[in-house]
XYZ file of C-alpha atoms in Angstrom:
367
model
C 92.405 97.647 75.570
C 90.059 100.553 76.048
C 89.374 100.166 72.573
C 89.012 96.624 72.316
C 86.354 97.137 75.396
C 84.006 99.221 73.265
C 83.977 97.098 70.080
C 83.595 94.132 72.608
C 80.538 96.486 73.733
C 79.397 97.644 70.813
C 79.119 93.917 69.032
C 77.189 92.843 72.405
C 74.430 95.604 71.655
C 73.972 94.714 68.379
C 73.652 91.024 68.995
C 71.024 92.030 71.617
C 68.881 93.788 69.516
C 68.950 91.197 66.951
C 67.263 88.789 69.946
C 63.843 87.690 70.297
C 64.617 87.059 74.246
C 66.415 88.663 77.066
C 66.310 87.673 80.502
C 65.481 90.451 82.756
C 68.307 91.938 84.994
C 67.984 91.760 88.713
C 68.314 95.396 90.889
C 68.303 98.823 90.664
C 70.993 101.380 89.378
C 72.616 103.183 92.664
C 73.666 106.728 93.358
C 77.464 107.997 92.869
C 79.107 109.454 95.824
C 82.058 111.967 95.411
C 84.939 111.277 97.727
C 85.634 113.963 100.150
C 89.382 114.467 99.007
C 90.615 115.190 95.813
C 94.116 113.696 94.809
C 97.117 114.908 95.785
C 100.255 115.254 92.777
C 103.690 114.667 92.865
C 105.848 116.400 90.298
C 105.986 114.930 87.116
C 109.303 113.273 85.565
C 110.707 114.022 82.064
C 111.594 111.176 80.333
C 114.994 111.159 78.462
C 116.056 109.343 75.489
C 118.571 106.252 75.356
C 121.143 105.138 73.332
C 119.651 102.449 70.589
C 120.463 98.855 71.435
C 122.392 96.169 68.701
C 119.894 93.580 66.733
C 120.723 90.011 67.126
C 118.367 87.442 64.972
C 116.968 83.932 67.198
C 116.374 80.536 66.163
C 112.921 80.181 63.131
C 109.807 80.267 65.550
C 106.646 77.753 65.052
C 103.722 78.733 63.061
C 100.585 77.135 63.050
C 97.058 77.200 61.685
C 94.529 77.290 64.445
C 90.889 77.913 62.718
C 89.716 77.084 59.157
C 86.572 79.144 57.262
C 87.625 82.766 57.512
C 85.978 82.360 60.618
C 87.207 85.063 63.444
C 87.802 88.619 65.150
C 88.941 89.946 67.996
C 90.880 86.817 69.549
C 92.203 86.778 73.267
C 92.956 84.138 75.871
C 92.150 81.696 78.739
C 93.949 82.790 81.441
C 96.217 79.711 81.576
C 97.094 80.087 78.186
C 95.827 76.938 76.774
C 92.917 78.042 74.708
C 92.354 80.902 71.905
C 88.760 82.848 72.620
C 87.229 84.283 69.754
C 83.791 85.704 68.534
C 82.052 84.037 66.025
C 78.731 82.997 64.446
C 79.514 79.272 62.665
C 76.420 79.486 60.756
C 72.511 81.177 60.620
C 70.758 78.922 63.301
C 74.026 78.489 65.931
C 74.288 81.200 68.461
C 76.632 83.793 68.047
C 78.858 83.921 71.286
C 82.640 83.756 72.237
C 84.346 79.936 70.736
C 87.626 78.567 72.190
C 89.519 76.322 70.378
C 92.391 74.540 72.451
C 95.814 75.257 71.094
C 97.209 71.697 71.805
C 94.433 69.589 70.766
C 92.764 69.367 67.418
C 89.042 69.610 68.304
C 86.152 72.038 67.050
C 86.025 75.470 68.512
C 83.511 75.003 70.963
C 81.027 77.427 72.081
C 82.675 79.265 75.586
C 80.409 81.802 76.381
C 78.276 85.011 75.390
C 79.759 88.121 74.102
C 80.893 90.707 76.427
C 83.428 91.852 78.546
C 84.830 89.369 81.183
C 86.905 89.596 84.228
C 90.504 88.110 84.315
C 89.777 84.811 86.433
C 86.313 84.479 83.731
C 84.260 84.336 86.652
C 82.070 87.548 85.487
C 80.773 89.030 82.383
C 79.702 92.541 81.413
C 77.198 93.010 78.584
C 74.734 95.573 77.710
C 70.972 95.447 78.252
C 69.330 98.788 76.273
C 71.145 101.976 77.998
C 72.082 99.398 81.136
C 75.306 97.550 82.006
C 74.811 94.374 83.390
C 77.608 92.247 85.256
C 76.606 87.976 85.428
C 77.723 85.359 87.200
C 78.671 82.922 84.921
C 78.390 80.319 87.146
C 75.364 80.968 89.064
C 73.627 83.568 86.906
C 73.179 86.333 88.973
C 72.865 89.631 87.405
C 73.854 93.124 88.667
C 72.784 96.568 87.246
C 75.789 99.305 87.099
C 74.966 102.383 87.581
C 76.582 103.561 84.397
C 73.935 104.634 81.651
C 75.314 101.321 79.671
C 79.060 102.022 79.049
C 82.153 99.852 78.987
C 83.717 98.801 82.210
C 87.040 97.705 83.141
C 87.570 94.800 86.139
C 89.973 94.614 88.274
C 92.689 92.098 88.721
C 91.032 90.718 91.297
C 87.697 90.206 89.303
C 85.932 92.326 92.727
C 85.830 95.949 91.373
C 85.056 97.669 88.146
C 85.913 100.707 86.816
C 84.693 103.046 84.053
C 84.221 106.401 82.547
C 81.580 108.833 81.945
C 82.527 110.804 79.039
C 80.475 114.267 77.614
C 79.195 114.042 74.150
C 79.894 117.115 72.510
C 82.465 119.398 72.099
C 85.910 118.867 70.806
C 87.591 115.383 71.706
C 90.491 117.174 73.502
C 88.066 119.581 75.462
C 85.852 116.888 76.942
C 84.434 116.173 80.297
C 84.984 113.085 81.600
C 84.974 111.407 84.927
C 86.332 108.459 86.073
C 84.337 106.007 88.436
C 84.345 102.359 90.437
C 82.197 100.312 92.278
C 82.387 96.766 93.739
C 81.440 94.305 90.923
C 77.757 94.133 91.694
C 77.419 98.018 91.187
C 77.570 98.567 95.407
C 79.960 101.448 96.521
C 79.947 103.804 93.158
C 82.203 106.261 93.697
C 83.886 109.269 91.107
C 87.920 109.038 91.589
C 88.942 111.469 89.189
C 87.862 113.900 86.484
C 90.107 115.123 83.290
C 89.273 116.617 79.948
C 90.239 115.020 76.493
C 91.363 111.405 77.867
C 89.802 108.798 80.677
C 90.761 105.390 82.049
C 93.635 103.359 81.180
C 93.147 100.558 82.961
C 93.885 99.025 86.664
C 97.227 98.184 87.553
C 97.670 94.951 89.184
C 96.472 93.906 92.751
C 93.665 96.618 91.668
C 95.282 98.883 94.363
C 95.811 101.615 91.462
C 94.228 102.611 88.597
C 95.418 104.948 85.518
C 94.572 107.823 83.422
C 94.511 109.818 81.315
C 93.822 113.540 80.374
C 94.141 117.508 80.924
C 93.723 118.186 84.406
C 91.826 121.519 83.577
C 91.098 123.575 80.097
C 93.500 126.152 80.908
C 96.308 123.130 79.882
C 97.250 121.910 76.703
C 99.095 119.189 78.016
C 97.417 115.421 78.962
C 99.232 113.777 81.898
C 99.245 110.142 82.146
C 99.161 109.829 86.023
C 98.635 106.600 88.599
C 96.381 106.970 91.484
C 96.413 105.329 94.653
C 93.041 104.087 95.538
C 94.197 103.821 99.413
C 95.413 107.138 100.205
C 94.309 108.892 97.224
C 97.442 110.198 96.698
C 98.136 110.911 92.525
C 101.592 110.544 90.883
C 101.581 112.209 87.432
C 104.182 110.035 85.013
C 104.736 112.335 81.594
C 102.751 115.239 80.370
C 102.990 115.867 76.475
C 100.248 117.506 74.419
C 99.632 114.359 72.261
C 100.371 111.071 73.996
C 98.654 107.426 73.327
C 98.746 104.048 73.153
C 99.399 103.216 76.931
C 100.158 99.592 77.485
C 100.793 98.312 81.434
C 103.194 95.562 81.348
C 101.489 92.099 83.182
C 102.879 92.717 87.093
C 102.418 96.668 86.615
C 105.998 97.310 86.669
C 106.373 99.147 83.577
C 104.096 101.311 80.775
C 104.417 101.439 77.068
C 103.599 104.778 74.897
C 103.876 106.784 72.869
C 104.159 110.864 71.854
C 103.536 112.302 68.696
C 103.972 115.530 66.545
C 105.694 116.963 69.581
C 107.264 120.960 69.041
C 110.712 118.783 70.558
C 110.765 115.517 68.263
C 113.393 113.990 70.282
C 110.333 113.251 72.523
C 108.623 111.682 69.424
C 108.466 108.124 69.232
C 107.638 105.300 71.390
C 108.151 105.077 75.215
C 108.604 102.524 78.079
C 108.105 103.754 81.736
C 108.097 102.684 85.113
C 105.309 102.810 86.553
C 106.622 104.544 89.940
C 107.793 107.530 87.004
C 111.435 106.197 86.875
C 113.596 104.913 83.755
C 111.613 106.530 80.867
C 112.982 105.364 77.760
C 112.667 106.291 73.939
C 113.203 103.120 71.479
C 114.760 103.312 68.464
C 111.470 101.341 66.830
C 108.243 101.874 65.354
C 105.002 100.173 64.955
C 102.835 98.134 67.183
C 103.339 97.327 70.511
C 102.253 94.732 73.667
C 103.996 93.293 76.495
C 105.580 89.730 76.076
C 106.063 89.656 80.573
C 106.386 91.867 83.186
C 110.217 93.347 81.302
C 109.742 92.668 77.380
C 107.643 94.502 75.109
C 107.022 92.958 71.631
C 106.976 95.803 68.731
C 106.174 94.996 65.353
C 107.508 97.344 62.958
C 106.662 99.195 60.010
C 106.781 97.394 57.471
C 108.899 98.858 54.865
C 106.820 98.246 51.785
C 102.927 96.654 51.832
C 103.688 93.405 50.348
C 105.835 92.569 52.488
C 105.128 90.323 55.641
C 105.334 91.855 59.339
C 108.211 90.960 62.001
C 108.423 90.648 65.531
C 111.176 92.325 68.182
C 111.733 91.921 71.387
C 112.562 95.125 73.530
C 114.439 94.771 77.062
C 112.335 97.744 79.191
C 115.485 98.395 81.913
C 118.124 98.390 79.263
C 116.315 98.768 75.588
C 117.971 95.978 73.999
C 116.343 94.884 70.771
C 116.258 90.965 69.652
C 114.814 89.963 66.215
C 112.435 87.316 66.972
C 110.922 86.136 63.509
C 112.389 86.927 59.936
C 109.873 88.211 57.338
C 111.607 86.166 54.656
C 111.179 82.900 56.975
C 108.513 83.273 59.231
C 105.871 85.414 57.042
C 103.438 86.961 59.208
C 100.457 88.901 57.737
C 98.336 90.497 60.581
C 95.031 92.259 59.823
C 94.170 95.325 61.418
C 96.686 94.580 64.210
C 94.284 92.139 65.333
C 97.062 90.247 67.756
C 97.329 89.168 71.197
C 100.006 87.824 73.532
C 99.363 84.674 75.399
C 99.328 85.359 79.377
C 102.579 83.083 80.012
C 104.414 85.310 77.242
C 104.550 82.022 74.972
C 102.920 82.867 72.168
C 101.342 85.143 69.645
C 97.528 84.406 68.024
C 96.770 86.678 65.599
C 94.393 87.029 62.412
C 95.925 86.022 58.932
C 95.245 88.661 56.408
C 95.489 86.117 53.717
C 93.038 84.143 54.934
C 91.050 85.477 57.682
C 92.093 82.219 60.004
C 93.691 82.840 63.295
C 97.540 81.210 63.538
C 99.528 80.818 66.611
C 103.306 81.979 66.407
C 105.329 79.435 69.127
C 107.745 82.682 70.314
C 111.371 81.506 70.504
């Protein structure tokens, strides 16, 4: 997600500079406060490894072709799962923006919106204006400065907070500054929550009552902890702490995390991970590859693909007892995925992704 964010961000910079107008951003940046206490830290738990979990293949899934032309990048989703967002450009003189085609209906993608970063109920958008971050109303227009020197931002769940990180620019990755902030979604409130070295935000767990991150709590460490803070009593719960530990997923109601650890001195920790999120019922799987969350219990992984011609699959992982289904076949349900450029539908339904073949996005009907 984080990195999604910045190409998101990136892309809307470029497109900005390539315009002859801009509308001018109402406000001012604001100050940064620094809360009074720093978090508190509970112990943090060692995850153990399982026992791997039997295969068992499911009925041939649908697959469908959704856009035509070569056309897309980067797609996500409405929030009700009916419609595929995507950014495109259809031609010179049409505005380049985020398109939605809807799944169930066979009409033109049509245009949805500028590019940027939105909040979960679509109500805001985040874009940057020169080294500024503004946050719109889509509806009425109304435009709020951030007072974060133009990075990427994070909403909340709740589409009233955002959060983001202020990250040094020099110096070894693992060895950087970085401090984590939040205001209320019109830039009101800033305030710095946490500061780590070599890591940053993860993202808000649901409600928007906790956030996560990432990092070394001070140089003298070699370790990064992933750890979940409580944004009403400030109180900081540290989850795993490995020297080399990424990909962190949050499953959709924040019950469990997704991971993983590599190049690790102990290589039974190597591999990928699913978590709770209160530190409980770490896991190892007995998989590798790509990874998102199907619902708030199932993680999809798509494997490694044994040889480059041949076409990707998709499993289905059980977090609380790491039972692995087979969901499509390779030899029956070819998928070919570019760049891991694949998202799960909200409802857990589906899988869009972009064909390799053709550069089209195609919807995959999960069984």
């Amino acid at each position: 997600m984080k990195l999604q964010a910045c190409l998101l961000f990136g892309l809307s910079l470029v497109l900005a500079a390539c315009s002859s107008m801009m509308p001018e951003p109402v406000g001012a940046p604001l100050g940064t406060a620094t809360p009074e206490a720093l978090p508190t830290t509970r112990p943090t738990n060692t995850p153990e490894p399982t026992a791997t979990p039997t295969l068992t293949p499911t009925p041939t899934p649908e697959l469908r072709q959704l856009t035509t032309g070569g056309c897309c990048v980067l797609p996500s989703w409405s929030p009700d799962s009916k419609q595929v967002l995507f950014i495109d450009k259809p031609a010179s003189q049409i505005e380049a923006g985020v398109y939605a085609v809807t799944i169930d209906q066979a009409l033109a993608p049509q245009l949805a919106g500028r590019v940027g970063l939105y909040s979960p109920d679509r109500s805001l958008v985040a874009y940057p204006v020169d080294v500024r971050t503004i946050v719109e109303n889509v509806a009425s227009g109304d435009r709020w400065v951030i007072p974060n020197n133009g990075q990427a931002l994070e909403f909340s769940p709740d589409s009233r907070r955002v959060a983001w990180e202020i990250e040094a620019i020099s110096g070894p990755y693992d060895e950087r500054q970085n401090d984590i902030f939040m205001a209320n979604y019109d830039g009101t409130d800033a305030v710095k929550v946490a500061r780590v070295y070599g890591g940053g935000l993860v993202g808000w767990l649901p409600r928007g009552l906790n956030i996560l991150f990432l990092g070394r709590a001070s140089l003298s460490t070699r370790e990064r902890t992933l750890t979940v803070l409580d944004l009403r009593t400030n109180e900081a719960v540290d989850l795993v702490s490995v020297e080399r530990i990424s990909g962190v997923g949050i499953s959709p109601a924040g019950s469990w995390l997704s991971y993983f650890i590599s190049f690790d001195e102990d290589d039974e920790r190597n591999g990928i991970w699913v978590q709770r999120t209160d530190g409980s019922g770490a896991r190892r799987l007995d998989v590798w590859g790509a990874y998102q969350w199907r619902d708030d219990s199932h993680l999809l992984v798509i494997p490694e693909r044994s040889s480059p011609d041949r076409a990707f699959e998709i499993w289905e992982v059980e977090a609380e007892t790491g039972e692995t289904q087979k969901l499509t076949d390779a030899a029956v349900t070819p998928l070919n995925i570019l760049n891991g450029d694949w998202r799960v539908s909200p409802d857990g339904k589906q899988v869009v992704f972009v064909n390799s073949a053709d550069r089209n996005l195609w919807l995959l009907k999960l069984p």
